[in-house]
Amino acid sequence: MHNGPRTGLAAVSTALLAMSRRLEVRDVLRTIVVSARELLDAEYAALGVPDDHGGFAQFVVDGITEEQWRRIGPLPRQHGILAAMLHQDGPERLADVRRDPRFEGWPPGHPEMSDFLGAPVRDGEETLGALFLANKKGARGFTDEDEDLLSLLAQHAAIALTNARLYERSRELTIAEERSRLAHELHDAVSQKLFSLRLTAQAAAALVDRDPARAKGELQQVAALAAEAADELRAAVTELRPAALDEDGLVATLRNHVRVLDRAHAARVTFTCDGVRALPATQEEALLRVAQEALHNALRHSGADLVEVTLARRGGGAALRVTDNGQGFVPSAVRRAGRHLGLVSMRDRASGVGGRLAVHSEPGTGTTIEMEVPGG
Ligand SMILES: Nc1ncnc2c1ncn2[C@@H]1O[C@H](COP(=O)(O)OP(=O)(O)OP(=O)(O)O)[C@@H](O)[C@H]1O
Ligand SMILES: [Mg+2]
């Protein structure tokens, strides 16, 4: 590894490339430590990433067996030489670390180390970690070149670590977005089915002694609703459109949904449709979801005995209207933050497909939800 400048350069370049190719922080740390130990011909190498509580969030070592590592015990704290490395600007070379005034002794099971080279890993003002090497092979001790090389590795380690952190952060963001999408899907589709299912099961329980035949009918309805809930759940999780939309189109899907609700709930629920043509898939899905939530709200909150759904052609697009004759509410008084997802989700769905949503409601007059989509 040290038999000529060309091989040396090739080895360094290989190490740097390996570092920058890693995307996970843990892998980056490993690659840095292994490369540093090999390139600098040391017996031991370690990289510590400090936490905010005087310890290390991560401490990766190379040259120590698993068994030795286990025997040493918990991760080191930031003190002695380790702490010093985190707080200084450049590398530090010691002929014998044990003679240094900052040396505080080895924990039990720690291998004996003498010559020592360490450098902070810094990104501007921020200290990301510290990189250490011990026991240069061949008892020559670390050299000036070793010191330069370690500084170079530490600089690249800083870049690789920062990139890996950004990558992990962006993935967390994607996961957070995914979680919020799933929450909306589950809210809009699955929880409504479960709500109807619960009511139908209660109806069956109430009927079972008095009228077993009708109870049996309700129980069949329970089974059907459970199957639909399972389908919706699968669609939400796999990010599929509701299968019914693909198979039957919006009008038939909506008509069927209304029929199910009409049977499951005490209120009468009706559907009328007027000259609607097929719409772009995303707009159909948005209309279906908004209709579902508007229906759900009407059945759950309004106390209405009539809920009417209409779908009509509007220019090249369509207009959906869900009206109940229930108690109404004050839309501006609904707290935007907090547990109420429905109205927010309906607005998001409408604007997500270039459509508009209007909520007309007043205490005492019932509620109308209107949504328009532009069409293809
Ligand atoms: N059709 C309606 N009739 C009467 N009140 C309604 C109606 N629709 C909504 N509301 C009122 O507006 C509030 C907010 O509705 P929204 O759908 O945003 O949340 P939610 O239904 O309470 O909870 P979630 O939809 O998240 O399960 C409801 O809690 C209810 O008080
Ligand atoms: Mg709701």
Tab-separated table of C-alpha atoms and ligand atoms in Angstrom:
chain	number	residue	atom	x	y	z
A	1	MET	CA	0.000	0.000	0.000
A	2	HIS	CA	2.944	2.298	0.546
A	3	ASN	CA	5.099	1.088	-2.285
A	4	GLY	CA	4.896	4.097	-4.520
A	5	PRO	CA	2.935	7.270	-5.049
A	6	ARG	CA	0.787	5.858	-7.835
A	7	THR	CA	-0.529	2.903	-5.827
A	8	GLY	CA	-0.957	5.203	-2.859
A	9	LEU	CA	-3.040	7.594	-4.890
A	10	ALA	CA	-5.111	4.802	-6.396
A	11	ALA	CA	-5.813	3.424	-2.936
A	12	VAL	CA	-6.845	6.833	-1.616
A	13	SER	CA	-9.037	7.414	-4.597
A	14	THR	CA	-10.690	4.010	-4.162
A	15	ALA	CA	-11.360	4.809	-0.530
A	16	LEU	CA	-12.860	8.214	-1.316
A	17	LEU	CA	-15.083	6.754	-4.003
A	18	ALA	CA	-16.256	4.013	-1.664
A	19	MET	CA	-17.159	6.635	0.916
A	20	SER	CA	-19.133	8.789	-1.438
A	21	ARG	CA	-21.043	5.853	-2.825
A	22	ARG	CA	-22.543	4.960	0.551
A	23	LEU	CA	-25.937	6.374	1.312
A	24	GLU	CA	-26.579	5.208	4.838
A	25	VAL	CA	-24.726	7.011	7.614
A	26	ARG	CA	-23.761	3.746	9.280
A	27	ASP	CA	-22.176	2.418	6.053
A	28	VAL	CA	-20.336	5.677	5.468
A	29	LEU	CA	-18.802	5.463	8.937
A	30	ARG	CA	-17.733	1.869	8.387
A	31	THR	CA	-16.162	2.632	5.040
A	32	ILE	CA	-14.240	5.597	6.442
A	33	VAL	CA	-12.833	3.607	9.360
A	34	VAL	CA	-11.843	0.601	7.293
A	35	SER	CA	-10.246	2.777	4.610
A	36	ALA	CA	-8.329	4.841	7.149
A	37	ARG	CA	-6.910	1.793	8.872
A	38	GLU	CA	-5.819	0.181	5.626
A	39	LEU	CA	-4.411	3.303	4.016
A	40	LEU	CA	-2.433	4.298	7.080
A	41	ASP	CA	-1.327	0.810	7.969
A	42	ALA	CA	-2.554	0.952	11.528
A	43	GLU	CA	-3.606	-1.830	13.853
A	44	TYR	CA	-6.699	-0.032	15.112
A	45	ALA	CA	-9.049	2.612	13.787
A	46	ALA	CA	-12.181	4.206	15.206
A	47	LEU	CA	-14.647	6.933	14.386
A	48	GLY	CA	-16.906	8.478	17.003
A	49	VAL	CA	-19.945	10.642	16.336
A	50	PRO	CA	-20.779	12.647	19.449
A	51	ASP	CA	-24.268	12.987	20.850
A	52	ASP	CA	-25.480	16.002	22.820
A	53	HIS	CA	-25.143	14.340	26.189
A	54	GLY	CA	-21.407	13.863	26.512
A	55	GLY	CA	-21.389	10.453	24.892
A	56	PHE	CA	-21.164	9.056	21.388
A	57	ALA	CA	-24.214	8.437	19.263
A	58	GLN	CA	-22.118	6.113	17.156
A	59	PHE	CA	-18.692	4.631	17.624
A	60	VAL	CA	-17.375	2.447	14.835
A	61	VAL	CA	-14.139	0.494	15.213
A	62	ASP	CA	-11.932	-1.602	12.981
A	63	GLY	CA	-9.126	-3.950	14.017
A	64	ILE	CA	-10.879	-5.175	17.145
A	65	THR	CA	-12.620	-8.533	17.244
A	66	GLU	CA	-16.278	-8.801	18.185
A	67	GLU	CA	-15.221	-10.581	21.333
A	68	GLN	CA	-12.846	-7.796	22.377
A	69	TRP	CA	-15.486	-5.206	21.552
A	70	ARG	CA	-18.007	-6.969	23.759
A	71	ARG	CA	-15.563	-7.220	26.617
A	72	ILE	CA	-14.803	-3.482	26.536
A	73	GLY	CA	-18.472	-2.848	27.294
A	74	PRO	CA	-20.522	0.304	26.755
A	75	LEU	CA	-19.644	3.029	24.270
A	76	PRO	CA	-16.969	5.410	25.524
A	77	ARG	CA	-17.908	8.776	26.981
A	78	GLN	CA	-16.417	12.017	25.665
A	79	HIS	CA	-13.443	12.479	27.918
A	80	GLY	CA	-9.664	12.339	27.825
A	81	ILE	CA	-8.131	12.104	24.376
A	82	LEU	CA	-11.457	11.296	22.693
A	83	ALA	CA	-12.986	14.527	23.929
A	84	ALA	CA	-9.868	16.492	22.977
A	85	MET	CA	-10.128	15.235	19.390
A	86	LEU	CA	-13.665	16.556	19.125
A	87	HIS	CA	-12.644	20.020	20.244
A	88	GLN	CA	-9.545	20.733	18.255
A	89	ASP	CA	-9.113	22.122	14.801
A	90	GLY	CA	-6.545	19.822	13.247
A	91	PRO	CA	-4.938	16.411	13.580
A	92	GLU	CA	-2.947	15.312	16.591
A	93	ARG	CA	-0.054	12.860	16.614
A	94	LEU	CA	1.309	11.218	19.744
A	95	ALA	CA	4.265	8.858	19.982
A	96	ASP	CA	2.663	7.215	23.001
A	97	VAL	CA	-0.879	8.060	23.932
A	98	ARG	CA	-0.403	6.622	27.422
A	99	ARG	CA	2.147	9.324	28.264
A	100	ASP	CA	-0.183	12.148	27.349
A	101	PRO	CA	-1.428	14.127	30.365
A	102	ARG	CA	-5.000	13.773	29.086
A	103	PHE	CA	-4.795	9.990	29.036
A	104	GLU	CA	-7.118	8.454	31.634
A	105	GLY	CA	-6.352	4.766	31.321
A	106	TRP	CA	-8.029	1.957	29.381
A	107	PRO	CA	-11.328	0.415	30.278
A	108	PRO	CA	-11.079	-3.317	31.092
A	109	GLY	CA	-10.582	-5.451	27.994
A	110	HIS	CA	-9.293	-2.542	25.896
A	111	PRO	CA	-6.263	-3.459	23.765
A	112	GLU	CA	-2.979	-1.771	24.581
A	113	MET	CA	-2.265	1.180	22.296
A	114	SER	CA	0.804	3.361	21.996
A	115	ASP	CA	1.331	5.550	18.947
A	116	PHE	CA	-1.732	7.520	18.068
A	117	LEU	CA	-3.067	9.740	15.294
A	118	GLY	CA	-6.426	11.474	15.431
A	119	ALA	CA	-8.310	14.153	13.526
A	120	PRO	CA	-11.661	15.858	13.953
A	121	VAL	CA	-14.256	15.393	11.214
A	122	ARG	CA	-15.672	18.853	10.680
A	123	ASP	CA	-18.192	20.467	8.409
A	124	GLY	CA	-17.541	24.182	8.767
A	125	GLU	CA	-18.088	25.020	12.418
A	126	GLU	CA	-19.841	21.787	13.237
A	127	THR	CA	-17.908	18.824	14.563
A	128	LEU	CA	-19.420	15.697	13.077
A	129	GLY	CA	-17.025	13.299	14.743
A	130	ALA	CA	-13.430	12.304	15.293
A	131	LEU	CA	-11.303	9.756	13.504
A	132	PHE	CA	-8.549	7.918	15.379
A	133	LEU	CA	-5.809	5.481	14.519
A	134	ALA	CA	-3.475	3.607	16.823
A	135	ASN	CA	-0.414	1.375	16.561
A	136	LYS	CA	1.228	1.950	13.230
A	137	LYS	CA	2.369	-1.404	11.918
A	138	GLY	CA	6.138	-1.963	11.786
A	139	ALA	CA	6.796	0.171	14.872
A	140	ARG	CA	7.791	3.216	12.840
A	141	GLY	CA	5.184	5.456	14.294
A	142	PHE	CA	2.889	7.688	12.275
A	143	THR	CA	4.550	10.083	9.842
A	144	ASP	CA	3.910	13.581	8.513
A	145	GLU	CA	2.385	12.047	5.401
A	146	ASP	CA	0.084	9.928	7.534
A	147	GLU	CA	-1.058	13.056	9.246
A	148	ASP	CA	-1.772	14.779	5.929
A	149	LEU	CA	-3.579	11.744	4.610
A	150	LEU	CA	-5.735	11.462	7.725
A	151	SER	CA	-6.693	15.145	7.425
A	152	LEU	CA	-7.673	14.550	3.826
A	153	LEU	CA	-9.729	11.498	4.758
A	154	ALA	CA	-11.402	13.446	7.556
A	155	GLN	CA	-12.416	16.189	5.128
A	156	HIS	CA	-13.931	13.700	2.732
A	157	ALA	CA	-15.532	11.866	5.606
A	158	ALA	CA	-17.259	15.136	6.514
A	159	ILE	CA	-18.688	15.474	3.005
A	160	ALA	CA	-19.771	11.849	2.825
A	161	LEU	CA	-21.373	12.027	6.271
A	162	THR	CA	-23.229	15.232	5.460
A	163	ASN	CA	-24.534	13.737	2.225
A	164	ALA	CA	-25.629	10.560	3.945
A	165	ARG	CA	-27.446	12.587	6.583
A	166	LEU	CA	-29.219	14.633	3.953
A	167	TYR	CA	-30.174	11.471	2.161
A	168	GLU	CA	-31.573	9.901	5.308
A	169	ARG	CA	-33.412	13.108	6.114
A	170	SER	CA	-35.001	13.245	2.677
A	171	ARG	CA	-36.085	9.671	3.071
A	172	GLU	CA	-37.674	10.478	6.402
A	173	LEU	CA	-39.552	13.287	4.702
A	174	THR	CA	-40.806	10.938	2.030
A	175	ILE	CA	-41.916	8.545	4.723
A	176	ALA	CA	-43.728	11.357	6.525
A	177	GLU	CA	-45.530	12.306	3.312
A	178	GLU	CA	-46.411	8.704	2.742
A	179	ARG	CA	-47.783	8.472	6.264
A	180	SER	CA	-49.989	11.499	5.765
A	181	ARG	CA	-51.289	10.146	2.446
A	182	LEU	CA	-52.102	6.870	4.127
A	183	ALA	CA	-53.826	8.643	7.009
A	184	HIS	CA	-56.046	10.462	4.519
A	185	GLU	CA	-56.825	7.303	2.576
A	186	LEU	CA	-57.669	5.386	5.712
A	187	HIS	CA	-59.769	8.221	7.004
A	188	ASP	CA	-61.667	8.765	3.758
A	189	ALA	CA	-62.324	5.193	2.842
A	190	VAL	CA	-61.763	2.621	5.507
A	191	SER	CA	-63.036	4.311	8.650
A	192	GLN	CA	-66.362	5.043	6.946
A	193	LYS	CA	-66.869	1.436	5.985
A	194	LEU	CA	-66.088	0.417	9.536
A	195	PHE	CA	-68.573	2.967	10.846
A	196	SER	CA	-71.359	1.510	8.690
A	197	LEU	CA	-70.261	-1.953	9.643
A	198	ARG	CA	-70.567	-1.158	13.320
A	199	LEU	CA	-74.079	0.196	12.890
A	200	THR	CA	-75.162	-2.820	10.874
A	201	ALA	CA	-73.732	-5.196	13.454
A	202	GLN	CA	-75.647	-3.330	16.175
A	203	ALA	CA	-78.824	-3.618	14.131
A	204	ALA	CA	-78.260	-7.355	13.733
A	205	ALA	CA	-77.709	-7.754	17.472
A	206	ALA	CA	-80.930	-5.875	18.216
A	207	LEU	CA	-82.878	-8.057	15.807
A	208	VAL	CA	-81.472	-11.472	16.513
A	209	ASP	CA	-84.042	-12.533	19.147
A	210	ARG	CA	-87.084	-10.798	17.722
A	211	ASP	CA	-86.599	-11.363	14.029
A	212	PRO	CA	-83.864	-13.901	13.227
A	213	ALA	CA	-84.559	-13.753	9.506
A	214	ARG	CA	-83.909	-10.019	9.313
A	215	ALA	CA	-80.932	-10.364	11.640
A	216	LYS	CA	-79.528	-12.838	9.162
A	217	GLY	CA	-79.918	-10.290	6.377
A	218	GLU	CA	-78.093	-7.665	8.459
A	219	LEU	CA	-75.308	-10.130	9.158
A	220	GLN	CA	-74.871	-10.739	5.449
A	221	GLN	CA	-74.556	-7.000	5.131
A	222	VAL	CA	-71.909	-7.044	7.864
A	223	ALA	CA	-69.941	-9.596	5.886
A	224	ALA	CA	-70.242	-7.532	2.692
A	225	LEU	CA	-69.134	-4.331	4.449
A	226	ALA	CA	-66.195	-6.119	6.041
A	227	ALA	CA	-65.111	-7.367	2.617
A	228	GLU	CA	-65.367	-3.847	1.210
A	229	ALA	CA	-63.389	-2.434	4.127
A	230	ALA	CA	-60.676	-5.010	3.466
A	231	ASP	CA	-60.596	-3.995	-0.221
A	232	GLU	CA	-60.352	-0.326	0.654
A	233	LEU	CA	-57.592	-1.062	3.105
A	234	ARG	CA	-55.643	-2.978	0.505
A	235	ALA	CA	-56.139	-0.190	-2.024
A	236	ALA	CA	-54.993	2.441	0.483
A	237	VAL	CA	-51.887	0.533	1.452
A	238	THR	CA	-50.822	-0.390	-2.072
A	239	GLU	CA	-51.783	3.065	-3.374
A	240	LEU	CA	-54.242	1.612	-5.861
A	241	ARG	CA	-57.351	3.351	-6.941
A	242	PRO	CA	-60.439	1.701	-5.550
A	243	ALA	CA	-60.883	-1.360	-7.772
A	244	ALA	CA	-64.563	-0.587	-8.256
A	245	LEU	CA	-63.693	2.666	-10.039
A	246	ASP	CA	-61.658	0.830	-12.653
A	247	GLU	CA	-64.200	-1.892	-13.105
A	248	ASP	CA	-67.476	0.022	-12.993
A	249	GLY	CA	-66.601	3.709	-13.412
A	250	LEU	CA	-67.583	6.563	-11.126
A	251	VAL	CA	-71.341	6.585	-11.662
A	252	ALA	CA	-71.914	2.909	-10.909
A	253	THR	CA	-69.487	2.976	-7.981
A	254	LEU	CA	-71.191	5.960	-6.433
A	255	ARG	CA	-74.662	4.505	-7.001
A	256	ASN	CA	-73.621	1.274	-5.326
A	257	HIS	CA	-72.028	3.110	-2.403
A	258	VAL	CA	-75.209	5.114	-1.848
A	259	ARG	CA	-77.311	1.958	-1.978
A	260	VAL	CA	-75.154	0.338	0.699
A	261	LEU	CA	-75.450	3.392	2.965
A	262	ASP	CA	-79.169	3.609	2.394
A	263	ARG	CA	-79.496	0.073	3.679
A	264	ALA	CA	-77.082	0.430	6.573
A	265	HIS	CA	-78.422	3.704	8.005
A	266	ALA	CA	-81.769	4.941	9.227
A	267	ALA	CA	-81.674	8.012	6.960
A	268	ARG	CA	-82.838	7.723	3.380
A	269	VAL	CA	-79.899	8.153	1.004
A	270	THR	CA	-80.521	8.807	-2.700
A	271	PHE	CA	-78.453	9.169	-5.851
A	272	THR	CA	-79.286	10.912	-9.129
A	273	CYS	CA	-77.025	11.359	-12.070
A	274	ASP	CA	-77.383	13.561	-15.085
A	275	GLY	CA	-75.399	13.112	-18.299
A	276	VAL	CA	-71.948	12.657	-16.785
A	277	ARG	CA	-69.250	11.391	-19.109
A	278	ALA	CA	-66.123	9.513	-18.115
A	279	LEU	CA	-63.581	11.798	-16.435
A	280	PRO	CA	-59.822	11.547	-15.959
A	281	ALA	CA	-59.075	8.807	-13.422
A	282	THR	CA	-57.665	11.135	-10.757
A	283	GLN	CA	-60.753	13.362	-10.923
A	284	GLU	CA	-63.092	10.395	-10.609
A	285	GLU	CA	-61.185	9.186	-7.595
A	286	ALA	CA	-61.274	12.627	-5.973
A	287	LEU	CA	-65.022	12.916	-6.577
A	288	LEU	CA	-65.639	9.501	-5.078
A	289	ARG	CA	-63.571	10.264	-1.977
A	290	VAL	CA	-65.236	13.617	-1.408
A	291	ALA	CA	-68.681	12.087	-1.861
A	292	GLN	CA	-67.788	9.376	0.643
A	293	GLU	CA	-66.621	11.835	3.269
A	294	ALA	CA	-69.553	14.207	2.735
A	295	LEU	CA	-71.951	11.268	3.093
A	296	HIS	CA	-70.131	10.023	6.126
A	297	ASN	CA	-70.303	13.433	7.810
A	298	ALA	CA	-73.981	13.797	6.971
A	299	LEU	CA	-74.810	10.387	8.429
A	300	ARG	CA	-72.654	10.798	11.482
A	301	HIS	CA	-73.059	14.431	12.483
A	302	SER	CA	-76.236	15.913	11.018
A	303	GLY	CA	-79.120	13.795	12.298
A	304	ALA	CA	-80.702	14.176	8.840
A	305	ASP	CA	-83.412	11.793	7.665
A	306	LEU	CA	-82.651	12.534	4.005
A	307	VAL	CA	-79.296	12.743	2.250
A	308	GLU	CA	-79.233	13.378	-1.496
A	309	VAL	CA	-76.289	12.880	-3.813
A	310	THR	CA	-76.330	14.288	-7.336
A	311	LEU	CA	-73.722	14.172	-10.034
A	312	ALA	CA	-74.215	16.395	-13.073
A	313	ARG	CA	-72.334	17.415	-16.158
A	314	ARG	CA	-70.778	20.848	-15.865
A	315	GLY	CA	-69.045	22.021	-19.069
A	316	GLY	CA	-66.391	19.435	-19.924
A	317	GLY	CA	-66.289	18.350	-16.288
A	318	ALA	CA	-68.710	17.463	-13.548
A	319	ALA	CA	-70.303	18.789	-10.383
A	320	LEU	CA	-71.039	16.718	-7.310
A	321	ARG	CA	-73.495	17.779	-4.660
A	322	VAL	CA	-74.223	16.110	-1.319
A	323	THR	CA	-77.106	17.674	0.599
A	324	ASP	CA	-78.575	16.724	3.955
A	325	ASN	CA	-81.565	18.136	5.807
A	326	GLY	CA	-79.885	17.844	9.171
A	327	GLN	CA	-78.886	20.339	11.847
A	328	GLY	CA	-76.127	22.134	9.916
A	329	PHE	CA	-73.008	23.665	11.418
A	330	VAL	CA	-70.735	26.709	11.161
A	331	PRO	CA	-67.901	25.755	8.793
A	332	SER	CA	-65.662	28.642	9.873
A	333	ALA	CA	-65.915	27.473	13.478
A	334	VAL	CA	-64.430	24.046	12.778
A	335	ARG	CA	-60.920	24.070	14.099
A	336	ARG	CA	-58.497	23.498	11.271
A	337	ALA	CA	-55.889	21.828	13.368
A	338	GLY	CA	-56.597	18.823	15.487
A	339	ARG	CA	-58.627	15.729	14.973
A	340	HIS	CA	-60.917	16.838	12.157
A	341	LEU	CA	-59.456	15.514	8.936
A	342	GLY	CA	-62.573	15.327	6.800
A	343	LEU	CA	-63.158	18.898	5.599
A	344	VAL	CA	-59.414	19.468	5.142
A	345	SER	CA	-59.081	16.268	3.186
A	346	MET	CA	-62.034	17.151	0.934
A	347	ARG	CA	-60.482	20.533	0.091
A	348	ASP	CA	-57.112	18.898	-0.594
A	349	ARG	CA	-58.668	16.334	-2.875
A	350	ALA	CA	-60.542	18.975	-4.849
A	351	SER	CA	-57.587	21.308	-5.301
A	352	GLY	CA	-55.335	18.322	-6.029
A	353	VAL	CA	-57.190	17.725	-9.290
A	354	GLY	CA	-57.710	21.381	-10.217
A	355	GLY	CA	-61.246	21.399	-8.852
A	356	ARG	CA	-63.185	23.533	-6.356
A	357	LEU	CA	-64.979	22.688	-3.153
A	358	ALA	CA	-67.708	24.693	-1.435
A	359	VAL	CA	-69.313	24.010	1.937
A	360	HIS	CA	-72.723	25.592	2.520
A	361	SER	CA	-74.067	25.108	5.991
A	362	GLU	CA	-75.833	26.997	8.711
A	363	PRO	CA	-77.281	25.735	11.966
A	364	GLY	CA	-80.878	24.766	11.299
A	365	THR	CA	-80.709	24.598	7.495
A	366	GLY	CA	-78.791	21.455	6.728
A	367	THR	CA	-75.566	21.139	4.787
A	368	THR	CA	-74.567	21.054	1.131
A	369	ILE	CA	-71.131	20.084	-0.076
A	370	GLU	CA	-70.384	20.978	-3.684
A	371	MET	CA	-67.402	19.966	-5.744
A	372	GLU	CA	-66.558	20.784	-9.333
A	373	VAL	CA	-63.850	19.203	-11.455
A	374	PRO	CA	-62.677	20.536	-14.804
A	375	GLY	CA	-62.745	17.274	-16.796
A	376	GLY	CA	-60.166	16.182	-19.386
B	1	LIG	N1	-73.137	17.338	7.328
B	1	LIG	C1	-72.834	17.837	8.531
B	1	LIG	N2	-73.813	18.154	9.410
B	1	LIG	C2	-73.521	18.659	10.630
B	1	LIG	N3	-72.261	18.886	11.061
B	1	LIG	C3	-71.239	18.578	10.244
B	1	LIG	C4	-71.460	18.051	8.947
B	1	LIG	N4	-70.269	17.876	8.351
B	1	LIG	C5	-69.351	18.274	9.237
B	1	LIG	N5	-69.916	18.698	10.381
B	1	LIG	C6	-69.214	19.278	11.560
B	1	LIG	O1	-67.925	19.670	11.157
B	1	LIG	C7	-66.946	19.013	11.923
B	1	LIG	C8	-65.727	18.716	11.071
B	1	LIG	O2	-65.966	17.722	10.118
B	1	LIG	P1	-64.729	16.857	9.601
B	1	LIG	O3	-65.229	15.902	8.602
B	1	LIG	O4	-63.650	17.798	9.196
B	1	LIG	O5	-64.223	16.140	10.903
B	1	LIG	P2	-64.930	14.956	11.707
B	1	LIG	O6	-65.995	14.335	10.856
B	1	LIG	O7	-65.304	15.474	13.047
B	1	LIG	O8	-63.758	13.941	11.911
B	1	LIG	P3	-63.109	13.065	10.769
B	1	LIG	O9	-63.782	13.421	9.465
B	1	LIG	O10	-61.677	13.461	10.783
B	1	LIG	O11	-63.359	11.657	11.155
B	1	LIG	C9	-67.641	17.795	12.459
B	1	LIG	O12	-67.071	17.388	13.667
B	1	LIG	C10	-69.065	18.284	12.650
B	1	LIG	O13	-69.182	18.975	13.861
B	2	MG	MG	-65.652	13.786	8.855
